[in-house]
Amino acid sequence: MSSIVFFLEEESAKAFLEKFIPRILPENHEYYYIAFEGKQDMEKQLPRKLRNWLKSDTLFVILRDQDRGNCYDIKQNLKEICKKAGKPSSLVRIACRELESWYLGDLAAVGRVYGINNIARQQNKKKFRKPDILQNPDIELKKLTNKRYQKVSGSRLLGSELAISGNKSYSFNIFLIGIERLQL
Amino acid sequence: MRIEEIRLQNYKCYKELKVTNIPAMAVFVGANGTGKSTLFDVFGFLKHCLTFNITKAVQSRGGFKELVSRGCIGQSIIIEIKFRLSITGVERLVTYLLEIAEKDKSVIVKREILRYKRGAHGSPYHFLDYQAGKGYAITNEEDFSKQEEELTKEYRELEADDILAIKGLGQFQKFKAANAFRNMIENWHLSDFHINKARGTKDAAGYDEHLSVSGDNLQLVANNLFQNYEEIFSKIIEKMKQRVPGISSIKPETTVDGRLLLKFQDGSFQDPFIDKYVSDGTIKMFAYLVMLFDPQPHPLLCVEEPENQLYPHLLMELAEEFRLYSLNGDQVFVSTHSPDFLNAMRLEEVFWLEKKNGFTIVKRANDDPQISAYMKDGDLMGYLWKQGFLGRVHP
C-alpha cells in the first residue's frame, strides 16, 4: 500500500482535494493533506517535511498557486527543492492563476453548488473559455455567485462537484494527468 | 511529587485510557469535545471524593450512569494514578488505585489501594488496601526494608463504604504515601479564568492566598502579595510593564466603602484607571502572573486554554513561565488550542486526544516517529499540530 502526500499552500486547497481526490484515486492507499500557511511558509517548511518523511513507498504531490509569479519559474524552484530534499520524483503542479481558475473552468459545477441556473451558458464567453489567463479569478467567482463563494467552504463544496473531464482550465487538466499517472 | 501515569477505565469518554511517562509540564491538545476538561476533572472528582464522599462526588456529576462510560452500566469505574515520591529518602513509584461500583443503587468504594515496591525486585506491596469500607494500612512505612511480617498492619473499619480510606489516614504523617497523595489532591488547582468575574471591586474583608478557579478573587490575592510579598509583587509589575504597552504600575486600593479594587497606571496619564477599563488581555496576563508567582505553589496546576484573550506573541513566554512553575517540584497540565503556545513546547511535553469508536485515547507526541523526526530537524510543535501531524482524522 502506498501513501500519497499532498503538500499544499493553504487550507482551501486541502478542503478541495480532500473531497476531489477520493473521486479519482483508489481507496486502498493512505492519503495525507498537509496545508501550510501561504507560499512563503510552504517554501520554508517544505524541504524539512520532504527530507524527514519516514514512510517508505510514498508519493509526493506539491500544489501551489501561480498568482503573480511566472509559472515555469515557480515549478522549477519547487522541483529544485524536491531534488535537494532527496525526493526528485515528486509531482509538482501549479494552479494558474489560482484554484478559483479551476472552478471557473466548470461553471456547471459552480451553478449546482450555488443554485444558479443557466450559469453554464456563460462558459462559452470569451473569458471563461480560458480561465487560466484571468487576472483575478477569485473576484470573478465572487461576482458570479453574488459573493456567496468563500474560499474554504466553497472549495470543499466544489471538490465534490467539479467534473473530472471537460474542464476549461488547462492547468487543472495538467494536474489531473499528473495525478492519473502516479505510479500507485 | 510527580504524576507519571494516569489510567482510567469506564470514566466518561475514557473507556480505556493509559497515559504514561507524563513529564512535569504536560500539554494536551485535541478538538472540541474530545475530553480535555474531563481529563482534568479526574482530579476535581478525587478532591470531591476526599472532601465529602464518593456519593456526593458522583451525584454532582450526574450520578453513576452519567459518570460511567456509555454502554458500560454494571461495570466499575477505575482511576489509577502512579506518582513518584520520596519516602524516607528513597524515591518510590507509588500507585493509587480507586475502583468505584454501584451496589443496590448506591455507590461504594469497591477497592482502594496504595502500593509500591519495597525493593528493586519483587511485586509491589500494598501499604493500604480497603474494600467496601474495610481494610488495613501499614503504620511503619519507614521500615520498608523489613520483611513483610515485621510491617505492622492496622485494620480499621471506615464509617461508611463510600468514604475514601486516604481521607482519614492521609491526615497522619506516618502514612507517608497516603499523606502525600491526599495532600496533592487537596491542593491541586484548576484555572479556568473568567475575565468578567475577575473585574470590578471586591469586598475587601477577607484574605486569599490562592487565586480561585475563575479568578474572581484576583483583587484579594493581589492585595495579599502587595502587602506581604513586596518582592514578588514588584517582579509581577516589571513583567506587566514589559508585556503590556503603557502599563507603569498596578496597585490594589481600598475604597471608602470598604471595597477593594485594582488601579492601573498608564505612564502617559496622571490619573490611574480602575480595572473596569483595562483590556481583557491585561487583566488576564496580570491574573496569570499572580497565579504563577504564588509564594506557595500548588502541587498540581491544571490550566484550561491560557491563550484566550492574550496577544499571540506573549504566549511563548507565558508557556516558559508555566514550565518554570513546574520546575519548583510541582506539575503543570495545560490544555490549549494555540499553535503559538505549542511552539514553545518540547516534543516530550505534548499529548493529543483523539476519538476512536466514540471513546477518547491520548497519544504522546514523543511516541510518534514522524513527529520526532521533524522535531529533531528543528520543526516546532505548533506548526506540526496545524499541519495535521498530531492525530489524524484520516484512516
PDB file of N, CA and C in Angstrom, chain B residues 119-179:
ATOM      1  N   GLY B 119      11.590  -3.053  47.117  1.00  0.00           N
ATOM      2  CA  GLY B 119      12.976  -3.134  46.630  1.00  0.00           C
ATOM      3  C   GLY B 119      12.974  -3.034  45.127  1.00  0.00           C
ATOM      4  N   ALA B 120      14.151  -3.210  44.532  1.00  0.00           N
ATOM      5  CA  ALA B 120      14.245  -3.134  43.078  1.00  0.00           C
ATOM      6  C   ALA B 120      13.491  -4.308  42.449  1.00  0.00           C
ATOM      7  N   HIS B 121      13.400  -5.401  43.203  1.00  0.00           N
ATOM      8  CA  HIS B 121      12.734  -6.589  42.674  1.00  0.00           C
ATOM      9  C   HIS B 121      11.459  -6.884  43.455  1.00  0.00           C
ATOM     10  N   GLY B 122      10.775  -7.886  43.005  1.00  0.00           N
ATOM     11  CA  GLY B 122       9.570  -8.314  43.713  1.00  0.00           C
ATOM     12  C   GLY B 122       8.363  -7.522  43.292  1.00  0.00           C
ATOM     13  N   SER B 123       7.201  -8.006  43.732  1.00  0.00           N
ATOM     14  CA  SER B 123       5.981  -7.320  43.324  1.00  0.00           C
ATOM     15  C   SER B 123       5.663  -6.198  44.308  1.00  0.00           C
ATOM     16  N   PRO B 124       4.859  -5.229  43.878  1.00  0.00           N
ATOM     17  CA  PRO B 124       4.564  -4.097  44.751  1.00  0.00           C
ATOM     18  C   PRO B 124       3.811  -4.543  45.999  1.00  0.00           C
ATOM     19  N   TYR B 125       4.079  -3.873  47.071  1.00  0.00           N
ATOM     20  CA  TYR B 125       3.460  -4.194  48.339  1.00  0.00           C
ATOM     21  C   TYR B 125       2.300  -3.238  48.607  1.00  0.00           C
ATOM     22  N   HIS B 126       1.191  -3.795  49.088  1.00  0.00           N
ATOM     23  CA  HIS B 126       0.031  -2.942  49.370  1.00  0.00           C
ATOM     24  C   HIS B 126       0.174  -2.294  50.735  1.00  0.00           C
ATOM     25  N   PHE B 127       0.398  -1.012  50.752  1.00  0.00           N
ATOM     26  CA  PHE B 127       0.556  -0.305  52.022  1.00  0.00           C
ATOM     27  C   PHE B 127      -0.788   0.141  52.580  1.00  0.00           C
ATOM     28  N   LEU B 128      -1.758   0.129  51.683  1.00  0.00           N
ATOM     29  CA  LEU B 128      -3.126   0.448  52.094  1.00  0.00           C
ATOM     30  C   LEU B 128      -4.028  -0.374  51.205  1.00  0.00           C
ATOM     31  N   ASP B 129      -4.970  -1.045  51.785  1.00  0.00           N
ATOM     32  CA  ASP B 129      -5.851  -1.886  50.969  1.00  0.00           C
ATOM     33  C   ASP B 129      -7.221  -1.945  51.628  1.00  0.00           C
ATOM     34  N   TYR B 130      -8.196  -1.329  50.990  1.00  0.00           N
ATOM     35  CA  TYR B 130      -9.548  -1.291  51.542  1.00  0.00           C
ATOM     36  C   TYR B 130     -10.558  -1.814  50.531  1.00  0.00           C
ATOM     37  N   GLN B 131     -11.548  -2.508  51.031  1.00  0.00           N
ATOM     38  CA  GLN B 131     -12.649  -2.963  50.189  1.00  0.00           C
ATOM     39  C   GLN B 131     -13.953  -2.660  50.908  1.00  0.00           C
ATOM     40  N   ALA B 132     -14.792  -1.874  50.251  1.00  0.00           N
ATOM     41  CA  ALA B 132     -16.100  -1.512  50.799  1.00  0.00           C
ATOM     42  C   ALA B 132     -16.031  -1.119  52.277  1.00  0.00           C
ATOM     43  N   GLY B 133     -15.114  -0.227  52.601  1.00  0.00           N
ATOM     44  CA  GLY B 133     -15.061   0.316  53.953  1.00  0.00           C
ATOM     45  C   GLY B 133     -14.234  -0.480  54.951  1.00  0.00           C
ATOM     46  N   LYS B 134     -13.742  -1.647  54.541  1.00  0.00           N
ATOM     47  CA  LYS B 134     -12.929  -2.453  55.469  1.00  0.00           C
ATOM     48  C   LYS B 134     -11.547  -2.690  54.875  1.00  0.00           C
ATOM     49  N   GLY B 135     -10.528  -2.649  55.740  1.00  0.00           N
ATOM     50  CA  GLY B 135      -9.190  -2.929  55.230  1.00  0.00           C
ATOM     51  C   GLY B 135      -8.117  -2.541  56.213  1.00  0.00           C
ATOM     52  N   TYR B 136      -6.897  -2.401  55.690  1.00  0.00           N
ATOM     53  CA  TYR B 136      -5.775  -2.099  56.582  1.00  0.00           C
ATOM     54  C   TYR B 136      -4.845  -1.080  55.952  1.00  0.00           C
ATOM     55  N   ALA B 137      -3.978  -0.527  56.775  1.00  0.00           N
ATOM     56  CA  ALA B 137      -2.885   0.312  56.291  1.00  0.00           C
ATOM     57  C   ALA B 137      -1.647  -0.037  57.107  1.00  0.00           C
ATOM     58  N   ILE B 138      -0.482   0.098  56.463  1.00  0.00           N
ATOM     59  CA  ILE B 138       0.772  -0.173  57.162  1.00  0.00           C
ATOM     60  C   ILE B 138       1.170   1.079  57.940  1.00  0.00           C
ATOM     61  N   THR B 139       1.488   0.897  59.214  1.00  0.00           N
ATOM     62  CA  THR B 139       1.754   2.072  60.039  1.00  0.00           C
ATOM     63  C   THR B 139       3.240   2.414  60.121  1.00  0.00           C
ATOM     64  N   ASN B 140       4.112   1.476  59.737  1.00  0.00           N
ATOM     65  CA  ASN B 140       5.543   1.782  59.830  1.00  0.00           C
ATOM     66  C   ASN B 140       6.219   1.693  58.467  1.00  0.00           C
ATOM     67  N   GLU B 141       5.767   2.546  57.572  1.00  0.00           N
ATOM     68  CA  GLU B 141       6.309   2.581  56.214  1.00  0.00           C
ATOM     69  C   GLU B 141       7.805   2.835  56.187  1.00  0.00           C
ATOM     70  N   GLU B 142       8.292   3.589  57.186  1.00  0.00           N
ATOM     71  CA  GLU B 142       9.714   3.922  57.170  1.00  0.00           C
ATOM     72  C   GLU B 142      10.589   2.670  57.296  1.00  0.00           C
ATOM     73  N   ASP B 143       9.998   1.567  57.777  1.00  0.00           N
ATOM     74  CA  ASP B 143      10.763   0.334  57.898  1.00  0.00           C
ATOM     75  C   ASP B 143      10.613  -0.507  56.642  1.00  0.00           C
ATOM     76  N   PHE B 144      10.678   0.159  55.496  1.00  0.00           N
ATOM     77  CA  PHE B 144      10.401  -0.525  54.226  1.00  0.00           C
ATOM     78  C   PHE B 144      11.306  -1.714  53.985  1.00  0.00           C
ATOM     79  N   SER B 145      12.487  -1.709  54.628  1.00  0.00           N
ATOM     80  CA  SER B 145      13.430  -2.784  54.332  1.00  0.00           C
ATOM     81  C   SER B 145      13.124  -4.061  55.108  1.00  0.00           C
ATOM     82  N   LYS B 146      12.239  -3.946  56.078  1.00  0.00           N
ATOM     83  CA  LYS B 146      11.921  -5.126  56.890  1.00  0.00           C
ATOM     84  C   LYS B 146      11.178  -6.184  56.087  1.00  0.00           C
ATOM     85  N   GLN B 147      11.226  -7.388  56.567  1.00  0.00           N
ATOM     86  CA  GLN B 147      10.446  -8.452  55.949  1.00  0.00           C
ATOM     87  C   GLN B 147       8.959  -8.173  56.187  1.00  0.00           C
ATOM     88  N   GLU B 148       8.154  -8.748  55.361  1.00  0.00           N
ATOM     89  CA  GLU B 148       6.728  -8.451  55.373  1.00  0.00           C
ATOM     90  C   GLU B 148       6.085  -8.598  56.761  1.00  0.00           C
ATOM     91  N   GLU B 149       6.468  -9.659  57.467  1.00  0.00           N
ATOM     92  CA  GLU B 149       5.799  -9.913  58.746  1.00  0.00           C
ATOM     93  C   GLU B 149       6.104  -8.833  59.784  1.00  0.00           C
ATOM     94  N   GLU B 150       7.209  -8.114  59.564  1.00  0.00           N
ATOM     95  CA  GLU B 150       7.552  -7.104  60.547  1.00  0.00           C
ATOM     96  C   GLU B 150       6.823  -5.777  60.338  1.00  0.00           C
ATOM     97  N   LEU B 151       6.203  -5.624  59.174  1.00  0.00           N
ATOM     98  CA  LEU B 151       5.431  -4.409  58.961  1.00  0.00           C
ATOM     99  C   LEU B 151       4.105  -4.525  59.710  1.00  0.00           C
ATOM    100  N   THR B 152       3.737  -3.443  60.350  1.00  0.00           N
ATOM    101  CA  THR B 152       2.547  -3.504  61.182  1.00  0.00           C
ATOM    102  C   THR B 152       1.320  -3.084  60.394  1.00  0.00           C
ATOM    103  N   LYS B 153       0.362  -3.960  60.324  1.00  0.00           N
ATOM    104  CA  LYS B 153      -0.890  -3.632  59.645  1.00  0.00           C
ATOM    105  C   LYS B 153      -1.894  -3.141  60.677  1.00  0.00           C
ATOM    106  N   GLU B 154      -2.526  -2.051  60.321  1.00  0.00           N
ATOM    107  CA  GLU B 154      -3.551  -1.538  61.225  1.00  0.00           C
ATOM    108  C   GLU B 154      -4.895  -1.730  60.542  1.00  0.00           C
ATOM    109  N   TYR B 155      -5.706  -2.633  61.074  1.00  0.00           N
ATOM    110  CA  TYR B 155      -7.028  -2.879  60.489  1.00  0.00           C
ATOM    111  C   TYR B 155      -8.025  -1.884  61.050  1.00  0.00           C
ATOM    112  N   ARG B 156      -8.847  -1.406  60.191  1.00  0.00           N
ATOM    113  CA  ARG B 156      -9.800  -0.408  60.661  1.00  0.00           C
ATOM    114  C   ARG B 156     -11.040  -0.426  59.766  1.00  0.00           C
ATOM    115  N   GLU B 157     -12.148  -0.107  60.340  1.00  0.00           N
ATOM    116  CA  GLU B 157     -13.359  -0.037  59.526  1.00  0.00           C
ATOM    117  C   GLU B 157     -13.736   1.433  59.366  1.00  0.00           C
ATOM    118  N   LEU B 158     -14.058   1.814  58.129  1.00  0.00           N
ATOM    119  CA  LEU B 158     -14.448   3.204  57.906  1.00  0.00           C
ATOM    120  C   LEU B 158     -15.913   3.401  58.272  1.00  0.00           C
ATOM    121  N   GLU B 159     -16.281   4.651  58.469  1.00  0.00           N
ATOM    122  CA  GLU B 159     -17.663   4.952  58.870  1.00  0.00           C
ATOM    123  C   GLU B 159     -18.695   4.476  57.856  1.00  0.00           C
ATOM    124  N   ALA B 160     -18.304   4.546  56.594  1.00  0.00           N
ATOM    125  CA  ALA B 160     -19.247   4.149  55.552  1.00  0.00           C
ATOM    126  C   ALA B 160     -18.466   3.561  54.375  1.00  0.00           C
ATOM    127  N   ASP B 161     -19.191   2.888  53.474  1.00  0.00           N
ATOM    128  CA  ASP B 161     -18.487   2.255  52.357  1.00  0.00           C
ATOM    129  C   ASP B 161     -18.340   3.194  51.152  1.00  0.00           C
ATOM    130  N   ASP B 162     -18.700   4.462  51.340  1.00  0.00           N
ATOM    131  CA  ASP B 162     -18.485   5.419  50.249  1.00  0.00           C
ATOM    132  C   ASP B 162     -17.475   6.490  50.642  1.00  0.00           C
ATOM    133  N   ILE B 163     -16.636   6.152  51.623  1.00  0.00           N
ATOM    134  CA  ILE B 163     -15.621   7.102  52.080  1.00  0.00           C
ATOM    135  C   ILE B 163     -14.245   6.571  51.699  1.00  0.00           C
ATOM    136  N   LEU B 164     -13.367   7.480  51.300  1.00  0.00           N
ATOM    137  CA  LEU B 164     -12.014   7.064  50.948  1.00  0.00           C
ATOM    138  C   LEU B 164     -11.194   6.819  52.215  1.00  0.00           C
ATOM    139  N   ALA B 165     -10.412   5.755  52.199  1.00  0.00           N
ATOM    140  CA  ALA B 165      -9.540   5.469  53.338  1.00  0.00           C
ATOM    141  C   ALA B 165      -8.480   6.564  53.484  1.00  0.00           C
ATOM    142  N   ILE B 166      -8.027   7.098  52.347  1.00  0.00           N
ATOM    143  CA  ILE B 166      -6.988   8.144  52.459  1.00  0.00           C
ATOM    144  C   ILE B 166      -7.537   9.428  53.086  1.00  0.00           C
ATOM    145  N   LYS B 167      -8.852   9.552  53.139  1.00  0.00           N
ATOM    146  CA  LYS B 167      -9.435  10.746  53.759  1.00  0.00           C
ATOM    147  C   LYS B 167      -9.057  10.808  55.238  1.00  0.00           C
ATOM    148  N   GLY B 168      -9.221   9.680  55.913  1.00  0.00           N
ATOM    149  CA  GLY B 168      -8.889   9.636  57.338  1.00  0.00           C
ATOM    150  C   GLY B 168      -7.402   9.424  57.556  1.00  0.00           C
ATOM    151  N   LEU B 169      -6.866   8.384  56.918  1.00  0.00           N
ATOM    152  CA  LEU B 169      -5.479   8.003  57.172  1.00  0.00           C
ATOM    153  C   LEU B 169      -4.496   9.042  56.651  1.00  0.00           C
ATOM    154  N   GLY B 170      -4.883   9.680  55.537  1.00  0.00           N
ATOM    155  CA  GLY B 170      -3.985  10.642  54.903  1.00  0.00           C
ATOM    156  C   GLY B 170      -3.649  11.834  55.780  1.00  0.00           C
ATOM    157  N   GLN B 171      -4.432  11.997  56.845  1.00  0.00           N
ATOM    158  CA  GLN B 171      -4.157  13.106  57.747  1.00  0.00           C
ATOM    159  C   GLN B 171      -2.900  12.851  58.576  1.00  0.00           C
ATOM    160  N   PHE B 172      -2.536  11.577  58.709  1.00  0.00           N
ATOM    161  CA  PHE B 172      -1.428  11.241  59.597  1.00  0.00           C
ATOM    162  C   PHE B 172      -0.111  11.116  58.852  1.00  0.00           C
ATOM    163  N   GLN B 173       0.909  11.750  59.379  1.00  0.00           N
ATOM    164  CA  GLN B 173       2.232  11.747  58.774  1.00  0.00           C
ATOM    165  C   GLN B 173       2.789  10.333  58.601  1.00  0.00           C
ATOM    166  N   LYS B 174       2.437   9.437  59.516  1.00  0.00           N
ATOM    167  CA  LYS B 174       3.050   8.111  59.458  1.00  0.00           C
ATOM    168  C   LYS B 174       2.636   7.327  58.219  1.00  0.00           C
ATOM    169  N   PHE B 175       1.480   7.656  57.649  1.00  0.00           N
ATOM    170  CA  PHE B 175       1.103   7.005  56.396  1.00  0.00           C
ATOM    171  C   PHE B 175       1.656   7.849  55.254  1.00  0.00           C
ATOM    172  N   LYS B 176       2.921   7.636  54.963  1.00  0.00           N
ATOM    173  CA  LYS B 176       3.644   8.554  54.084  1.00  0.00           C
ATOM    174  C   LYS B 176       2.986   8.745  52.712  1.00  0.00           C
ATOM    175  N   ALA B 177       2.784   7.641  52.005  1.00  0.00           N
ATOM    176  CA  ALA B 177       2.256   7.739  50.641  1.00  0.00           C
ATOM    177  C   ALA B 177       0.836   8.296  50.655  1.00  0.00           C
ATOM    178  N   ALA B 178       0.033   7.811  51.582  1.00  0.00           N
ATOM    179  CA  ALA B 178      -1.355   8.273  51.671  1.00  0.00           C
ATOM    180  C   ALA B 178      -1.395   9.758  51.976  1.00  0.00           C
ATOM    181  N   ASN B 179      -0.504  10.179  52.852  1.00  0.00           N
ATOM    182  CA  ASN B 179      -0.446  11.573  53.249  1.00  0.00           C
ATOM    183  C   ASN B 179      -0.060  12.471  52.069  1.00  0.00           C
TER     184      ASN B 179
END
